[in-house]
């Protein structure tokens, strides 16, 4: 499982497919649309599975690490595309945004082609990842400012 | 008894039109946008998502707007909407230990790895109305302070202490066992802990709060400490058959509460601290705490405790926690019951006639006896 911390520790250049999908899923629809439109050539694709919104039941674990239980559902939109070159791309993203799912699926397909990977990395994935990391850092810094410093009398035994 | 009643179509149509107008209110006041609701009434949105059992901020905001701010009505709208969507499957259980924490406190340990971070909280506020917010323009808000942060992990408090054996470990359970799902099978008793937790996670905050409070006041013996409360984003992953791996779907925000309860031991278990667990969508801390306390109280049988109070009665708790079921049954009383009532009316008339006849007969009898 890719934890937020684990995906951050990887450098942006060796992003694997799952990490790339995580970046796409995490991105706001409008940010993804903007990055997508910055691709030098608009990708040519067909739908294998047009975007469809459904539900995924989110599970938690009893006590945090015990037996699973069903917490509640979340909306998810999925999509499968095939590029003109034949490569398919998949997307499963939280929310009901169909365009976002299409963009994510196309980017997934582009990432899988050796030839187009550098392009999608440079135009879409790396800029979005940099932005997400900056947002995460800002949130972490704001949170850290509310950390409690306890003042205790020194007892001298440690 | 229900009888089809015709009529009232025009009245209903006009009532709906009137409702739409009343919902919009004075046209000189700008209409609320969903972004405004999602951003500025985020805790209402979280509550509706949790009790609606559907994580989607945009839909919850829309439901709140449509319901004129009636959160139970909004929850109802969300529950109805979810039935229109196909189910893709179940996520991998979220890892709250890897949470991107925005708040984390413990009332049991002052110094813990990662420390105590207050985050955005009403705690320590004086609950004085802030009239600055009533001003048309709120003015520029100072940016929040920032401080150095590390990516040091923030392990769950209960995981830190579990090693000593003083706190019970999480129940491992059978990895192959099916996980109960209330959206697929109706609730049946006895209910296992997975079903109980699902029920409580979507239960009414007010009901759980009252039950938790009752347990503190002596209706069942709970003496809990807040082991930990944490709030933040967790990644959701979904195993996609066609891909053969767990796809990251994005993140959701959840609040987790670990309550730690004193436990003096029983025939079944040695003395140790036991735990109650709460997990809810969004920043809904009060409910996460109440859920953890009720979860713990419902475990009386497993721990060999005595059952003395309503909060321990799973049939009572789980059957009445759902505010959509509750509101359905209570509010159905508004529907026409004309025929039932007519029957009752006839019955009461008959009983009264008999009662008066009996009284008058007795009076006459007494008078006759006196003469």
mmCIF file of N, CA, C and O in Angstrom, chain B residues 173-235:
data_model
loop_
_atom_site.group_PDB
_atom_site.id
_atom_site.type_symbol
_atom_site.label_atom_id
_atom_site.label_comp_id
_atom_site.label_asym_id
_atom_site.label_seq_id
_atom_site.Cartn_x
_atom_site.Cartn_y
_atom_site.Cartn_z
ATOM 1 N N UNK B 173 -9.125 -11.309 14.077
ATOM 2 C CA UNK B 173 -10.212 -11.852 13.269
ATOM 3 C C UNK B 173 -9.695 -12.842 12.252
ATOM 4 O O UNK B 173 -8.491 -13.066 12.123
ATOM 5 N N UNK B 174 -10.606 -13.417 11.515
ATOM 6 C CA UNK B 174 -10.251 -14.388 10.490
ATOM 7 C C UNK B 174 -10.105 -13.624 9.174
ATOM 8 O O UNK B 174 -11.057 -13.001 8.703
ATOM 9 N N UNK B 175 -8.887 -13.633 8.574
ATOM 10 C CA UNK B 175 -8.686 -12.829 7.369
ATOM 11 C C UNK B 175 -9.633 -13.211 6.225
ATOM 12 O O UNK B 175 -9.972 -12.381 5.380
ATOM 13 N N UNK B 176 -10.067 -14.476 6.223
ATOM 14 C CA UNK B 176 -10.945 -14.902 5.142
ATOM 15 C C UNK B 176 -12.421 -14.664 5.429
ATOM 16 O O UNK B 176 -13.266 -14.862 4.557
ATOM 17 N N UNK B 177 -12.713 -14.236 6.658
ATOM 18 C CA UNK B 177 -14.118 -14.094 7.050
ATOM 19 C C UNK B 177 -14.802 -12.971 6.269
ATOM 20 O O UNK B 177 -14.187 -11.947 5.970
ATOM 21 N N UNK B 178 -16.061 -13.196 5.932
ATOM 22 C CA UNK B 178 -16.819 -12.169 5.208
ATOM 23 C C UNK B 178 -17.059 -10.990 6.143
ATOM 24 O O UNK B 178 -17.250 -11.171 7.350
ATOM 25 N N UNK B 179 -17.016 -9.791 5.592
ATOM 26 C CA UNK B 179 -17.279 -8.585 6.379
ATOM 27 C C UNK B 179 -18.743 -8.223 6.186
ATOM 28 O O UNK B 179 -19.197 -8.070 5.057
ATOM 29 N N UNK B 180 -19.464 -8.119 7.297
ATOM 30 C CA UNK B 180 -20.897 -7.806 7.213
ATOM 31 C C UNK B 180 -21.145 -6.453 6.569
ATOM 32 O O UNK B 180 -20.356 -5.538 6.731
ATOM 33 N N UNK B 181 -22.225 -6.363 5.813
ATOM 34 C CA UNK B 181 -22.540 -5.101 5.133
ATOM 35 C C UNK B 181 -24.035 -4.823 5.245
ATOM 36 O O UNK B 181 -24.863 -5.505 4.642
ATOM 37 N N UNK B 182 -24.367 -3.788 6.013
ATOM 38 C CA UNK B 182 -25.771 -3.431 6.248
ATOM 39 C C UNK B 182 -26.483 -2.969 4.988
ATOM 40 O O UNK B 182 -27.705 -2.972 4.933
ATOM 41 N N UNK B 183 -25.726 -2.547 3.968
ATOM 42 C CA UNK B 183 -26.376 -2.113 2.738
ATOM 43 C C UNK B 183 -26.750 -3.305 1.862
ATOM 44 O O UNK B 183 -27.389 -3.140 0.834
ATOM 45 N N UNK B 184 -26.316 -4.506 2.277
ATOM 46 C CA UNK B 184 -26.634 -5.702 1.508
ATOM 47 C C UNK B 184 -27.575 -6.643 2.261
ATOM 48 O O UNK B 184 -28.433 -7.269 1.672
ATOM 49 N N UNK B 185 -27.348 -6.753 3.575
ATOM 50 C CA UNK B 185 -28.155 -7.641 4.411
ATOM 51 C C UNK B 185 -28.748 -6.826 5.544
ATOM 52 O O UNK B 185 -28.028 -6.044 6.168
ATOM 53 N N UNK B 186 -30.047 -6.976 5.810
ATOM 54 C CA UNK B 186 -30.607 -6.222 6.941
ATOM 55 C C UNK B 186 -29.970 -6.664 8.268
ATOM 56 O O UNK B 186 -29.465 -7.795 8.376
ATOM 57 N N UNK B 187 -29.999 -5.776 9.224
ATOM 58 C CA UNK B 187 -29.403 -6.034 10.533
ATOM 59 C C UNK B 187 -30.070 -7.233 11.202
ATOM 60 O O UNK B 187 -31.287 -7.334 11.217
ATOM 61 N N UNK B 188 -29.247 -8.155 11.725
ATOM 62 C CA UNK B 188 -29.774 -9.299 12.465
ATOM 63 C C UNK B 188 -28.972 -9.437 13.761
ATOM 64 O O UNK B 188 -27.827 -8.984 13.833
ATOM 65 N N UNK B 189 -29.600 -10.042 14.753
ATOM 66 C CA UNK B 189 -28.946 -10.170 16.064
ATOM 67 C C UNK B 189 -28.681 -11.624 16.392
ATOM 68 O O UNK B 189 -29.467 -12.477 15.997
ATOM 69 N N UNK B 190 -27.608 -11.951 17.104
ATOM 70 C CA UNK B 190 -26.591 -11.010 17.600
ATOM 71 C C UNK B 190 -25.744 -10.461 16.459
ATOM 72 O O UNK B 190 -25.465 -11.166 15.503
ATOM 73 N N UNK B 191 -25.337 -9.196 16.573
ATOM 74 C CA UNK B 191 -24.553 -8.545 15.522
ATOM 75 C C UNK B 191 -23.083 -8.556 15.931
ATOM 76 O O UNK B 191 -22.741 -8.198 17.051
ATOM 77 N N UNK B 192 -22.217 -8.969 15.008
ATOM 78 C CA UNK B 192 -20.779 -8.958 15.295
ATOM 79 C C UNK B 192 -20.253 -7.526 15.275
ATOM 80 O O UNK B 192 -20.928 -6.611 14.823
ATOM 81 N N UNK B 193 -19.013 -7.391 15.730
ATOM 82 C CA UNK B 193 -18.466 -6.040 15.894
ATOM 83 C C UNK B 193 -18.349 -5.285 14.568
ATOM 84 O O UNK B 193 -18.505 -4.065 14.535
ATOM 85 N N UNK B 194 -18.087 -6.006 13.464
ATOM 86 C CA UNK B 194 -17.997 -5.309 12.174
ATOM 87 C C UNK B 194 -19.326 -4.636 11.820
ATOM 88 O O UNK B 194 -19.358 -3.486 11.377
ATOM 89 N N UNK B 195 -20.423 -5.360 12.047
ATOM 90 C CA UNK B 195 -21.743 -4.788 11.765
ATOM 91 C C UNK B 195 -22.076 -3.657 12.728
ATOM 92 O O UNK B 195 -22.658 -2.638 12.344
ATOM 93 N N UNK B 196 -21.685 -3.855 13.980
ATOM 94 C CA UNK B 196 -21.964 -2.814 14.991
ATOM 95 C C UNK B 196 -21.234 -1.524 14.616
ATOM 96 O O UNK B 196 -21.795 -0.432 14.661
ATOM 97 N N UNK B 197 -19.970 -1.663 14.206
ATOM 98 C CA UNK B 197 -19.197 -0.462 13.862
ATOM 99 C C UNK B 197 -19.766 0.228 12.618
ATOM 100 O O UNK B 197 -19.821 1.455 12.552
ATOM 101 N N UNK B 198 -20.203 -0.558 11.641
ATOM 102 C CA UNK B 198 -20.805 0.058 10.453
ATOM 103 C C UNK B 198 -22.079 0.806 10.833
ATOM 104 O O UNK B 198 -22.322 1.931 10.391
ATOM 105 N N UNK B 199 -22.874 0.170 11.675
ATOM 106 C CA UNK B 199 -24.121 0.791 12.133
ATOM 107 C C UNK B 199 -23.834 2.089 12.887
ATOM 108 O O UNK B 199 -24.470 3.119 12.643
ATOM 109 N N UNK B 200 -22.857 2.055 13.786
ATOM 110 C CA UNK B 200 -22.552 3.248 14.586
ATOM 111 C C UNK B 200 -21.949 4.344 13.710
ATOM 112 O O UNK B 200 -22.244 5.531 13.901
ATOM 113 N N UNK B 201 -21.126 3.952 12.724
ATOM 114 C CA UNK B 201 -20.471 4.945 11.867
ATOM 115 C C UNK B 201 -21.498 5.767 11.098
ATOM 116 O O UNK B 201 -21.269 6.923 10.781
ATOM 117 N N UNK B 202 -22.657 5.150 10.779
ATOM 118 C CA UNK B 202 -23.687 5.913 10.075
ATOM 119 C C UNK B 202 -24.835 6.310 10.995
ATOM 120 O O UNK B 202 -25.853 6.818 10.549
ATOM 121 N N UNK B 203 -24.664 6.080 12.271
ATOM 122 C CA UNK B 203 -25.709 6.382 13.245
ATOM 123 C C UNK B 203 -25.838 7.879 13.513
ATOM 124 O O UNK B 203 -24.945 8.668 13.200
ATOM 125 N N UNK B 204 -26.942 8.240 14.131
ATOM 126 C CA UNK B 204 -27.223 9.640 14.438
ATOM 127 C C UNK B 204 -26.297 10.155 15.546
ATOM 128 O O UNK B 204 -26.181 9.531 16.607
ATOM 129 N N UNK B 205 -25.682 11.290 15.282
ATOM 130 C CA UNK B 205 -24.733 11.843 16.254
ATOM 131 C C UNK B 205 -25.401 12.115 17.598
ATOM 132 O O UNK B 205 -24.852 11.809 18.654
ATOM 133 N N UNK B 206 -26.592 12.674 17.562
ATOM 134 C CA UNK B 206 -27.289 13.019 18.802
ATOM 135 C C UNK B 206 -27.614 11.786 19.635
ATOM 136 O O UNK B 206 -27.450 11.791 20.853
ATOM 137 N N UNK B 207 -28.048 10.738 18.944
ATOM 138 C CA UNK B 207 -28.403 9.506 19.654
ATOM 139 C C UNK B 207 -27.160 8.893 20.303
ATOM 140 O O UNK B 207 -27.188 8.504 21.473
ATOM 141 N N UNK B 208 -26.072 8.816 19.537
ATOM 142 C CA UNK B 208 -24.841 8.222 20.082
ATOM 143 C C UNK B 208 -24.279 9.078 21.210
ATOM 144 O O UNK B 208 -23.761 8.553 22.200
ATOM 145 N N UNK B 209 -24.395 10.389 21.053
ATOM 146 C CA UNK B 209 -23.907 11.294 22.089
ATOM 147 C C UNK B 209 -24.665 11.063 23.394
ATOM 148 O O UNK B 209 -24.072 10.954 24.469
ATOM 149 N N UNK B 210 -25.988 10.940 23.302
ATOM 150 C CA UNK B 210 -26.806 10.735 24.500
ATOM 151 C C UNK B 210 -26.476 9.385 25.146
ATOM 152 O O UNK B 210 -26.364 9.286 26.370
ATOM 153 N N UNK B 211 -26.290 8.361 24.330
ATOM 154 C CA UNK B 211 -25.960 7.043 24.886
ATOM 155 C C UNK B 211 -24.595 7.064 25.576
ATOM 156 O O UNK B 211 -24.429 6.508 26.669
ATOM 157 N N UNK B 212 -23.623 7.706 24.920
ATOM 158 C CA UNK B 212 -22.277 7.780 25.501
ATOM 159 C C UNK B 212 -22.337 8.534 26.834
ATOM 160 O O UNK B 212 -21.727 8.123 27.826
ATOM 161 N N UNK B 213 -23.110 9.611 26.843
ATOM 162 C CA UNK B 213 -23.274 10.419 28.054
ATOM 163 C C UNK B 213 -23.918 9.579 29.161
ATOM 164 O O UNK B 213 -23.492 9.618 30.320
ATOM 165 N N UNK B 214 -24.922 8.785 28.786
ATOM 166 C CA UNK B 214 -25.593 7.950 29.797
ATOM 167 C C UNK B 214 -24.590 6.974 30.415
ATOM 168 O O UNK B 214 -24.634 6.695 31.612
ATOM 169 N N UNK B 215 -23.664 6.477 29.590
ATOM 170 C CA UNK B 215 -22.691 5.508 30.123
ATOM 171 C C UNK B 215 -21.722 6.180 31.090
ATOM 172 O O UNK B 215 -21.225 5.560 32.020
ATOM 173 N N UNK B 216 -21.479 7.478 30.894
ATOM 174 C CA UNK B 216 -20.600 8.199 31.822
ATOM 175 C C UNK B 216 -21.299 8.484 33.134
ATOM 176 O O UNK B 216 -20.674 8.567 34.180
ATOM 177 N N UNK B 217 -22.628 8.657 33.042
ATOM 178 C CA UNK B 217 -23.380 9.031 34.237
ATOM 179 C C UNK B 217 -23.775 7.833 35.079
ATOM 180 O O UNK B 217 -24.467 7.977 36.072
ATOM 181 N N UNK B 218 -23.360 6.657 34.696
ATOM 182 C CA UNK B 218 -23.600 5.504 35.560
ATOM 183 C C UNK B 218 -24.489 4.440 34.972
ATOM 184 O O UNK B 218 -24.699 3.404 35.591
ATOM 185 N N UNK B 219 -25.044 4.679 33.797
ATOM 186 C CA UNK B 219 -25.821 3.633 33.138
ATOM 187 C C UNK B 219 -24.847 2.781 32.338
ATOM 188 O O UNK B 219 -24.533 3.074 31.213
ATOM 189 N N UNK B 220 -24.326 1.766 32.956
ATOM 190 C CA UNK B 220 -23.218 0.919 32.513
ATOM 191 C C UNK B 220 -21.939 1.581 33.009
ATOM 192 O O UNK B 220 -21.863 2.798 33.136
ATOM 193 N N UNK B 221 -20.991 0.713 33.320
ATOM 194 C CA UNK B 221 -19.772 1.237 33.912
ATOM 195 C C UNK B 221 -18.735 1.506 32.839
ATOM 196 O O UNK B 221 -18.082 0.592 32.364
ATOM 197 N N UNK B 222 -18.616 2.715 32.398
ATOM 198 C CA UNK B 222 -17.484 3.015 31.527
ATOM 199 C C UNK B 222 -16.749 4.177 32.147
ATOM 200 O O UNK B 222 -17.353 5.139 32.610
ATOM 201 N N UNK B 223 -15.454 4.056 32.183
ATOM 202 C CA UNK B 223 -14.638 5.139 32.695
ATOM 203 C C UNK B 223 -13.536 5.330 31.679
ATOM 204 O O UNK B 223 -12.429 4.867 31.834
ATOM 205 N N UNK B 224 -13.891 6.012 30.579
ATOM 206 C CA UNK B 224 -12.932 6.048 29.476
ATOM 207 C C UNK B 224 -11.927 7.190 29.564
ATOM 208 O O UNK B 224 -12.193 8.229 30.164
ATOM 209 N N UNK B 225 -10.777 6.944 28.973
ATOM 210 C CA UNK B 225 -9.791 7.985 28.704
ATOM 211 C C UNK B 225 -9.694 8.101 27.189
ATOM 212 O O UNK B 225 -9.773 7.088 26.498
ATOM 213 N N UNK B 226 -9.495 9.306 26.723
ATOM 214 C CA UNK B 226 -9.279 9.451 25.291
ATOM 215 C C UNK B 226 -7.835 9.091 24.993
ATOM 216 O O UNK B 226 -6.929 9.883 25.232
ATOM 217 N N UNK B 227 -7.634 7.880 24.536
ATOM 218 C CA UNK B 227 -6.289 7.423 24.183
ATOM 219 C C UNK B 227 -5.740 8.304 23.077
ATOM 220 O O UNK B 227 -4.621 8.805 23.144
ATOM 221 N N UNK B 228 -6.572 8.499 22.059
ATOM 222 C CA UNK B 228 -6.138 9.334 20.955
ATOM 223 C C UNK B 228 -7.321 9.729 20.089
ATOM 224 O O UNK B 228 -8.252 8.956 19.903
ATOM 225 N N UNK B 229 -7.249 10.960 19.582
ATOM 226 C CA UNK B 229 -8.149 11.384 18.514
ATOM 227 C C UNK B 229 -7.242 11.894 17.403
ATOM 228 O O UNK B 229 -6.327 12.685 17.666
ATOM 229 N N UNK B 230 -7.472 11.426 16.204
ATOM 230 C CA UNK B 230 -6.719 11.981 15.074
ATOM 231 C C UNK B 230 -7.657 12.255 13.907
ATOM 232 O O UNK B 230 -8.635 11.546 13.703
ATOM 233 N N UNK B 231 -7.333 13.329 13.196
ATOM 234 C CA UNK B 231 -8.136 13.724 12.040
ATOM 235 C C UNK B 231 -7.189 14.076 10.906
ATOM 236 O O UNK B 231 -6.154 14.708 11.121
ATOM 237 N N UNK B 232 -7.539 13.643 9.715
ATOM 238 C CA UNK B 232 -6.716 13.982 8.555
ATOM 239 C C UNK B 232 -7.095 13.131 7.362
ATOM 240 O O UNK B 232 -8.135 12.461 7.356
ATOM 241 N N UNK B 233 -6.231 13.180 6.342
ATOM 242 C CA UNK B 233 -6.520 12.500 5.078
ATOM 243 C C UNK B 233 -5.904 11.105 5.051
ATOM 244 O O UNK B 233 -4.766 10.914 5.485
ATOM 245 N N UNK B 234 -6.669 10.158 4.584
ATOM 246 C CA UNK B 234 -6.150 8.809 4.368
ATOM 247 C C UNK B 234 -6.385 8.441 2.900
ATOM 248 O O UNK B 234 -7.365 8.865 2.285
ATOM 249 N N UNK B 235 -5.461 7.669 2.376
ATOM 250 C CA UNK B 235 -5.583 7.251 0.991
ATOM 251 C C UNK B 235 -6.544 6.072 0.897
ATOM 252 O O UNK B 235 -6.522 5.184 1.745
#
